[in-house]
Coordinates of C-alpha atoms in Angstrom, one line a residue:
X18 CA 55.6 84.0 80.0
X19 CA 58.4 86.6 79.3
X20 CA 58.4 86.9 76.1
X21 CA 54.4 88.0 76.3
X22 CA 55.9 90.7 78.5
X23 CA 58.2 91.7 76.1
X24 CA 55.4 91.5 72.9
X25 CA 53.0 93.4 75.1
X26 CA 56.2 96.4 76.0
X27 CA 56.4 96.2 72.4
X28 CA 53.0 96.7 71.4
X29 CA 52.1 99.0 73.9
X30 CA 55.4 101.5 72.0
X31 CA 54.0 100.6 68.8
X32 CA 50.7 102.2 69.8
X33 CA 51.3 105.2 70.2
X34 CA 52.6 105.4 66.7
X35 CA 49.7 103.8 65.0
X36 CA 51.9 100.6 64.5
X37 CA 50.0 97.4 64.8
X38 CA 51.8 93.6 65.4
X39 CA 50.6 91.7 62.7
X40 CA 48.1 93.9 61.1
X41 CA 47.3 94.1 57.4
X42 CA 48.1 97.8 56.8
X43 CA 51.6 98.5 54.7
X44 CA 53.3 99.8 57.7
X45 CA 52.2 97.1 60.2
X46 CA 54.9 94.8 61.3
X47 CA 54.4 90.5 60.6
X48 CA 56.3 88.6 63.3
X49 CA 57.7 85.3 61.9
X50 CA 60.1 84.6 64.9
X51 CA 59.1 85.9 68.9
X52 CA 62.6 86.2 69.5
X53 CA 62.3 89.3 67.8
X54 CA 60.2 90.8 70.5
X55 CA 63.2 90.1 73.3
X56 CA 66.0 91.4 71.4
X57 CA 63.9 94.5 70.1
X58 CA 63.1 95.7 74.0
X59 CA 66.6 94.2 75.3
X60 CA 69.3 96.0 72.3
X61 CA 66.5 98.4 70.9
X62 CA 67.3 99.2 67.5
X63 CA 70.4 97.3 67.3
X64 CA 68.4 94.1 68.2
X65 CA 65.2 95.8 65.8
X66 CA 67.2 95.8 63.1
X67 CA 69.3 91.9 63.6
X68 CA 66.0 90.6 63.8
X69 CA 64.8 91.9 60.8
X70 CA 68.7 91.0 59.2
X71 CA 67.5 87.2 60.3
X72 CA 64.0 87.6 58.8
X73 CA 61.9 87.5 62.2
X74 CA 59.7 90.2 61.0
X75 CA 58.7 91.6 57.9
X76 CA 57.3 95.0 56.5
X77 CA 55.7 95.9 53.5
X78 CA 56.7 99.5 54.1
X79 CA 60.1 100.2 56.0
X80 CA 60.2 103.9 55.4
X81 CA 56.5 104.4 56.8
X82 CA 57.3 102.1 59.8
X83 CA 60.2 104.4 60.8
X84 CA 58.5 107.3 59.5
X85 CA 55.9 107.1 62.1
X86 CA 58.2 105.1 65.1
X87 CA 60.6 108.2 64.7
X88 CA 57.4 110.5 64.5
X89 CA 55.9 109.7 67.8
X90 CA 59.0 109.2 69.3
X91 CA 59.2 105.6 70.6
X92 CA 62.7 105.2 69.9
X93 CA 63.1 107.8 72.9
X94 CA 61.4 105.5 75.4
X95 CA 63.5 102.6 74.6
X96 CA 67.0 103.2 76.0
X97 CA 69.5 100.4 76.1
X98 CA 72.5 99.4 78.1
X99 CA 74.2 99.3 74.2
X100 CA 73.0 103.0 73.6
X101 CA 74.5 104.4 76.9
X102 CA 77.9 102.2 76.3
X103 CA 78.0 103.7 72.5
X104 CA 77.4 107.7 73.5
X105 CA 80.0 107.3 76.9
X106 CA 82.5 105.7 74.8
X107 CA 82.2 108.4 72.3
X108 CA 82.5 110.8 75.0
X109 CA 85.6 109.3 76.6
X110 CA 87.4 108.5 73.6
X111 CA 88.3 109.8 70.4
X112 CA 86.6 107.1 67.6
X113 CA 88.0 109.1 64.6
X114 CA 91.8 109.5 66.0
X115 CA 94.1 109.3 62.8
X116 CA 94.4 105.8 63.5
X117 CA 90.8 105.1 63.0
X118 CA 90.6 106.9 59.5
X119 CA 90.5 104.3 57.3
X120 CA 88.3 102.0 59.4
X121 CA 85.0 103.4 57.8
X122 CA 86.4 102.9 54.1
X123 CA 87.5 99.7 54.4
X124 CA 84.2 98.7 56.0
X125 CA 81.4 100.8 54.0
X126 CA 83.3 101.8 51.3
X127 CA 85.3 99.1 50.0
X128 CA 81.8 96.7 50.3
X129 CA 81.7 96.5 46.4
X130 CA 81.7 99.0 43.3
X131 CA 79.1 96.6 41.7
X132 CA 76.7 97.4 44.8
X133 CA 77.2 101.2 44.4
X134 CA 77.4 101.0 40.5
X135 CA 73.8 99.6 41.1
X136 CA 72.9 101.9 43.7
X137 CA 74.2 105.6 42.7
X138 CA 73.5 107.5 39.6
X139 CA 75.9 107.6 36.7
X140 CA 78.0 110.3 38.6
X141 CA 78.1 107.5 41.8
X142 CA 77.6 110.4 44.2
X143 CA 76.7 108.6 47.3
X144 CA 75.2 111.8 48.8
X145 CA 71.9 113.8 49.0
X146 CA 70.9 114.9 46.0
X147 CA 68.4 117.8 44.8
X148 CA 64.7 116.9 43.4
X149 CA 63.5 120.3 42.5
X150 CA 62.2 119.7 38.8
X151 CA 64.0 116.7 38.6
X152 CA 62.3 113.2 37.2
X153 CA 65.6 111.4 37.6
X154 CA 68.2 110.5 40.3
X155 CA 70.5 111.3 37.5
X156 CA 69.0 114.8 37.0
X157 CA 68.6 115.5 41.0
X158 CA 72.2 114.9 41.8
X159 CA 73.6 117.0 38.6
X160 CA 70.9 119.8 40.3
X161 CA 72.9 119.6 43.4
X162 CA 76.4 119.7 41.8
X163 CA 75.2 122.6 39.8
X164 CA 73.9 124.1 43.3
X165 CA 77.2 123.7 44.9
X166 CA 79.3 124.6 42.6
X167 CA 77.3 128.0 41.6
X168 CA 77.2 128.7 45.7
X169 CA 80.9 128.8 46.0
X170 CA 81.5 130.5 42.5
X171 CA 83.9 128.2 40.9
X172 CA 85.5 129.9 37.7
X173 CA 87.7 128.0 35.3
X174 CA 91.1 127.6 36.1
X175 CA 89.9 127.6 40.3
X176 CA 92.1 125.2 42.4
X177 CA 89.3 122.9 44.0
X178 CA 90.3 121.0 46.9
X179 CA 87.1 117.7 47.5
X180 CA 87.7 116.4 51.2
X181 CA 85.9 113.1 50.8
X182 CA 85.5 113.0 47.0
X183 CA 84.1 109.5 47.1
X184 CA 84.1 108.0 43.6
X185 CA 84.7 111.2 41.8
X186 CA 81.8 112.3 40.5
X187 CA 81.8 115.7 42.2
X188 CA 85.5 116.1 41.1
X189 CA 84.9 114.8 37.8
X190 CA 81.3 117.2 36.9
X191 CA 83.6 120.8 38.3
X192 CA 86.6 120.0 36.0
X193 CA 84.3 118.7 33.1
X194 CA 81.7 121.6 33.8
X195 CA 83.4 124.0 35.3
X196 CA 86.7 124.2 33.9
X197 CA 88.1 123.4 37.9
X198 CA 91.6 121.8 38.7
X199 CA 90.8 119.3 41.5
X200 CA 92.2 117.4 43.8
X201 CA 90.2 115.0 45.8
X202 CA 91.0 112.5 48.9
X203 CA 89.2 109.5 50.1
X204 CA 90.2 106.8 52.9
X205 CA 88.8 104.2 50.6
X206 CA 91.0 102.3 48.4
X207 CA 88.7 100.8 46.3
X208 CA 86.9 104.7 45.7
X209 CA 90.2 105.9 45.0
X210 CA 91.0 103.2 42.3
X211 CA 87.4 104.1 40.7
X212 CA 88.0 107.9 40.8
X213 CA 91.2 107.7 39.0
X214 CA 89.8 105.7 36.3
X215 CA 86.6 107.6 36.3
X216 CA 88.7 110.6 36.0
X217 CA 91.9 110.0 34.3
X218 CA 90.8 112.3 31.2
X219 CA 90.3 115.7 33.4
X220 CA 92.6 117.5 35.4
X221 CA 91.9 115.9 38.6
X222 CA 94.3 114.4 41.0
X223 CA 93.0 111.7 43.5
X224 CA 94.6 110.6 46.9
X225 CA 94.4 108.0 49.2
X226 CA 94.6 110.0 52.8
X227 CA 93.1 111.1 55.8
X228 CA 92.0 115.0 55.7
X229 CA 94.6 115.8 58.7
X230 CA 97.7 115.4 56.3
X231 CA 96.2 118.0 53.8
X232 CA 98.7 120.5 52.4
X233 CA 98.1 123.6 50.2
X234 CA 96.4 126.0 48.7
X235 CA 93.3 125.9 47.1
X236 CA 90.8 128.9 45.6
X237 CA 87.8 126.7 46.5
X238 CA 87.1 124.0 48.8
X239 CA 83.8 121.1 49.3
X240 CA 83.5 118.7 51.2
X241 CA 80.2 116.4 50.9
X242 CA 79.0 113.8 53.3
X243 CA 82.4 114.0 54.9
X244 CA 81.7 115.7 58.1
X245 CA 79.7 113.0 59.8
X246 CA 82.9 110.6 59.9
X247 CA 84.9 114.0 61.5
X248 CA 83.6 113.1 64.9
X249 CA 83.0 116.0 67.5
X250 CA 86.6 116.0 69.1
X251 CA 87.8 117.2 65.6
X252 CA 86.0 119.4 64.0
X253 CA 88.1 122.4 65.4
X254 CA 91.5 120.5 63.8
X255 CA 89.2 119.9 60.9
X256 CA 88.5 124.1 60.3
X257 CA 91.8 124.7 61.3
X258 CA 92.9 122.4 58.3
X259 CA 90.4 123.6 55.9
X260 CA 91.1 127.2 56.5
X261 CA 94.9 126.8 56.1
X262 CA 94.3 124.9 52.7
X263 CA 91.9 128.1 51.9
X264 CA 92.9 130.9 50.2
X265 CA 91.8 134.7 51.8
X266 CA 89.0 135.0 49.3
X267 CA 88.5 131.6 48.6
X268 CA 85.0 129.8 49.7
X269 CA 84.5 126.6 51.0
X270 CA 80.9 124.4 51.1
X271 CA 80.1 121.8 53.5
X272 CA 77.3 119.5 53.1
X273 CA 76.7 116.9 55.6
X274 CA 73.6 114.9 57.7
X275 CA 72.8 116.9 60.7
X276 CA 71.7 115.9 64.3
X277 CA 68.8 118.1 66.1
X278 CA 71.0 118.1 69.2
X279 CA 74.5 117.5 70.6
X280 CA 75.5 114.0 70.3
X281 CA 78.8 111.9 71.4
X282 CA 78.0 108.7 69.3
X283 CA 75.7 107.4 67.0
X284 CA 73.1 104.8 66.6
X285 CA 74.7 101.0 67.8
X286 CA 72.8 99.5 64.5
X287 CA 73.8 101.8 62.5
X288 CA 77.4 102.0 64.0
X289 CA 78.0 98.2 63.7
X290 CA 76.9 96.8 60.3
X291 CA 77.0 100.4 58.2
X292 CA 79.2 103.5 59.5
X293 CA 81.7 102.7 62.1
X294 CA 83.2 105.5 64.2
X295 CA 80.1 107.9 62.9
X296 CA 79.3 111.1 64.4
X297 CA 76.1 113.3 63.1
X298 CA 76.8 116.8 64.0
X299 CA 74.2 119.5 65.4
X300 CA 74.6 123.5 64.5
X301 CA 76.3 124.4 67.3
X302 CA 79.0 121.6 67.3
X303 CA 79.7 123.0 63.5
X304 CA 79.2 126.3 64.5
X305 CA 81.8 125.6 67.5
X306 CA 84.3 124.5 65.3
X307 CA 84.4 127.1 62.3
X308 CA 84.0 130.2 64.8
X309 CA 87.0 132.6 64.7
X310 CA 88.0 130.7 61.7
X311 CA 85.4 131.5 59.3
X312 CA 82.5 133.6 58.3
X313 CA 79.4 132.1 57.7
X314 CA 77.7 133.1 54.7
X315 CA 74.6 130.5 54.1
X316 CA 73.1 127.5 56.2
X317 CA 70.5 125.6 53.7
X318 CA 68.2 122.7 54.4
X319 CA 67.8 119.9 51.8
X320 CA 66.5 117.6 54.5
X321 CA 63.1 116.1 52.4
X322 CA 65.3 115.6 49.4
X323 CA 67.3 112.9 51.3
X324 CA 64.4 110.9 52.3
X325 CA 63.6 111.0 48.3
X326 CA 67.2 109.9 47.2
X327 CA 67.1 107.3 49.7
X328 CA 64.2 105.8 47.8
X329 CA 65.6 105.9 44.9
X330 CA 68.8 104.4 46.0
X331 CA 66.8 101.7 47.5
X332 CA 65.0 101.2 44.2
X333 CA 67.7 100.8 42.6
X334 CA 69.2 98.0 44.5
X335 CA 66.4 96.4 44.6
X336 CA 65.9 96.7 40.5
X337 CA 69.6 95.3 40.5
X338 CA 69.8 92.5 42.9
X339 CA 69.0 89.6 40.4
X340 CA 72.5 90.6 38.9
X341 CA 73.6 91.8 43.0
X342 CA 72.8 88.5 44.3
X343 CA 75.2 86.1 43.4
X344 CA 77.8 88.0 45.3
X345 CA 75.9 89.2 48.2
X346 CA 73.5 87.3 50.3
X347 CA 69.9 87.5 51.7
X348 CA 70.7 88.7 54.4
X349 CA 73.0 91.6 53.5
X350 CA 70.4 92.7 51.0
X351 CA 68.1 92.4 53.7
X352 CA 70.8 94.9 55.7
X353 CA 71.2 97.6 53.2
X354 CA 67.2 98.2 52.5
X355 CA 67.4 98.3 56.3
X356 CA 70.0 100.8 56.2
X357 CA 68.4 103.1 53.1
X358 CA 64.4 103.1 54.2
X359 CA 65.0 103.5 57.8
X360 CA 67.4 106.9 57.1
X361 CA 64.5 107.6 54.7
X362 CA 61.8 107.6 57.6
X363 CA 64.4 109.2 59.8
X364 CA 64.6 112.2 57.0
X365 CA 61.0 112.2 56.4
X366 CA 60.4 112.6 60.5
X367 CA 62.9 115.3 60.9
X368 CA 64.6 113.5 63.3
X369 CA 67.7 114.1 61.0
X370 CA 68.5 116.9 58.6
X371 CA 70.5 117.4 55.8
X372 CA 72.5 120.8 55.3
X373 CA 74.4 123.0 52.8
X374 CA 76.7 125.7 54.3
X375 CA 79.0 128.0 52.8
X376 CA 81.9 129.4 54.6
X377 CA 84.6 132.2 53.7
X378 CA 88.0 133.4 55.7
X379 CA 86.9 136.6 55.9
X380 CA 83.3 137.4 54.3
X381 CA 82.2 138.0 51.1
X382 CA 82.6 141.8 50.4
X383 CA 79.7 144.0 48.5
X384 CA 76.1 142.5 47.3
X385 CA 75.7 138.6 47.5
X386 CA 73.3 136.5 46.3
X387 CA 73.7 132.9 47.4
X388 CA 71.7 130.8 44.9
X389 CA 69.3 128.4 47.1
X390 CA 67.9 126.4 43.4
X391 CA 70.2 124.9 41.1
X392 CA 70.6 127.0 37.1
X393 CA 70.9 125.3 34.5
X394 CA 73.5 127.6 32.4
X395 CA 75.9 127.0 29.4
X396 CA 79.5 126.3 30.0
X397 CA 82.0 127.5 27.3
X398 CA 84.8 125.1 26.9
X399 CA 88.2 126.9 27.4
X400 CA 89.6 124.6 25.0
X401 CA 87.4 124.3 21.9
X402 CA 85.1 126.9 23.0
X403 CA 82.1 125.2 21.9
X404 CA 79.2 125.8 24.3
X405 CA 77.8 123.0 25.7
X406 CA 74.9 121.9 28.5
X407 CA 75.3 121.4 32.1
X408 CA 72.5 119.1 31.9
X409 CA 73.3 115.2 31.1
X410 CA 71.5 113.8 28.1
X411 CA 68.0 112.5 29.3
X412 CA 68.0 108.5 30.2
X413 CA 67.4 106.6 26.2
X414 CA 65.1 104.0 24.9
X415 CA 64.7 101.3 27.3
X416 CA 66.3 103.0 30.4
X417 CA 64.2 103.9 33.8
X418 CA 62.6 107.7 34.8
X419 CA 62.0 107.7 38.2
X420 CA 59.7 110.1 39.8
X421 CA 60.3 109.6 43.9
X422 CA 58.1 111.8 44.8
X423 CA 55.1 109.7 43.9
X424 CA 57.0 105.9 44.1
X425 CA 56.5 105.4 40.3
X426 CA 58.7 104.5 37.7
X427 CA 58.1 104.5 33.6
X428 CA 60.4 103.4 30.6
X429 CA 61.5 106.5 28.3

């Protein structure tokens, strides 16, 4: 008798977003076990997505399920006991405190190089990329490295300082490309081990440590996909670092996930099996912490082109996993296309954005034109001066062109 209330609270949410218990449409959802329907109304999404973890419901269509759940907002009229616990203890407590730093590495980033070897492009940025004119995940993420790096201006024989430089890729395209001297840091072991492999022939220097012992001076700084792991009772100590690393004309980019309001925790899902001690910040958190310390010189949104790298991520894996599977199980793979085409839907709603924004100490003097599409330009080598391409060679025989925007994939 319960558990037809809880189907029928359930059903009467999905409604309103078009959403249909075992209907035959792509984005309809095909209950296996009715234990899902208990857990979904008692834990919301945290019990939403376990139950989908232990295959009690299945989806043809993830991305459009959350696409339109996000849409109509029923994830608003479904507040949990877990949700109120997660945002009070966020606003009581300090989740990124120094001694926390590591936590998310060790959990996230240290899951497996093999997964994110599968996953990423052949730069492994873990981050949005940018799909204007691009018919690769390859191609979109060298359009966003390009984008950054011509937004702050980085000259040959720049300083760059990469808080959160993940597996190197960003480090390893500004001292290839650019001509850039880089250090970057990472609180994952296993990234760091990568990146100084990946980048062992450039002039980059990689560290294992938390952004609050950073030391320095740097002409440039960029930080990407870092910010949401700051949390909102640092982001003032996170400036305050940032512009003391900063020289008085340097420039410094930021690109991170953004929330549409003020938040003190994040999703309990999301928070358990995927980002722990996660924070998305809003504009006026960010703005709150670089006031007085910066001058703001551009706020872009990217926020569509996450929902397409998400797809292609999730491609990806799913391409991979016969070669994924032997040292991950069902159930984690069922996890991580969780994870990837429910942030997807989440993008494609505009429930969360995506932002680029450039910073200087004291503003940047005379005309200024901040680029907002990535140029492809020639790079002349310092050392052999040979011009050469910022654009990598295109995929060969046998290897896979994606165009997200239309779900299809061809062999070159």
């Amino acid at each position: 008798m319960l558990d037809n209330l809880f189907q029928q609270r359930l059903e009467n949410l999905l409604d309103a977003a078009n959403i249909t218990i075992d209907g035959n449409r792509p984005w309809d959802i095909r209950v296996h076990d009715r234990r899902m329907f208990r857990k979904t109304i008692l834990e919301g999404n945290l019990g939403f997505g376990e139950s989908y973890m232990e295959g009690w419901w299945e989806c043809d269509d993830l991305e459009e399920l959350f696409f339109r759940i996000l849409s109509a907002g029923v994830d608003q009229q479904l507040v949990t006991l877990t949700v109120v616990m997660e945002y009070l203890q966020g606003a009581l407590l300090n989740l990124q405190k120094p001694a926390r730093a590591f936590t998310v590495g060790k959990h996230h980033y240290d899951a497996g190089n093999d997964l994110f070897r599968a996953m990423l492009d052949p730069w492994m940025m873990y981050s949005c990329a940018c799909w204007r004119d691009a018919e690769s995940l390859e191609m979109a993420q060298e359009n966003k490295l390009c984008l950054i790096f011509d937004k702050l201006a980085l000259e040959p024989g720049m300083r760059l300082l990469d808080i959160g430089c993940g597996w190197g890729g960003a480090a390893r395209f500004a001292a290839e490309r650019y001509g850039a001297k880089v250090v970057g840091i990472t609180v994952s072991q296993e990234q760091a081990s990568f990146a100084r492999e990946f980048c062992k022939e450039f002039d980059v220097d990689i560290r294992l440590m938390d952004y609050r012992q950073l030391e320095g001076a740097f002409d440039r700084i960029v930080s990407i996909g870092m910010l949401e792991h700051v949390g909102y009772k640092n982001y003032r100590t996170y400036f305050d670092i940032a512009r003391s690393c900063l020289k008085p004309e340097g420039r410094m980019l930021v690109q991170s996930i953004g929330s549409n309001a003020p938040v003190t925790g994040t999703d309990p899902w999301i928070e358990k099996y995927i980002f722990p001690n996660s924070m998305l910040p809003s504009i006026s958190q960010i703005s709150g912490g670089f006031e007085g310390r910066f001058v703001l010189e551009d706020w872009h949104s990217l926020s569509y082109d996450y929902a397409l790298t998400l797809k292609a991520w999730e491609r990806n894996v799913t391409r991979n996993w016969p070669s994924l599977k032997s040292s991950y199980d069902e159930k984690f793979y069922r996890m991580w296309r969780y994870y990837l085409l429910s942030c997807a839907g989440a993008f494609r709603a505009r429930t969360i954005q995506l932002w680029q924004i450039l910073l200087t100490p004291s503003g940047i003097k005379g005309e200024c034109c901040i680029p907002h599409q990535p140029a492809r330009r020639s790079f002349r080598d310092k050392d052999n001066g040979l011009a050469k391409s910022l654009r990598m060679p295109a995929p060969g025989r046998g290897q896979r062109r994606e165009f997200p925007r239309s779900g299809a994939a061809a062999e070159s």
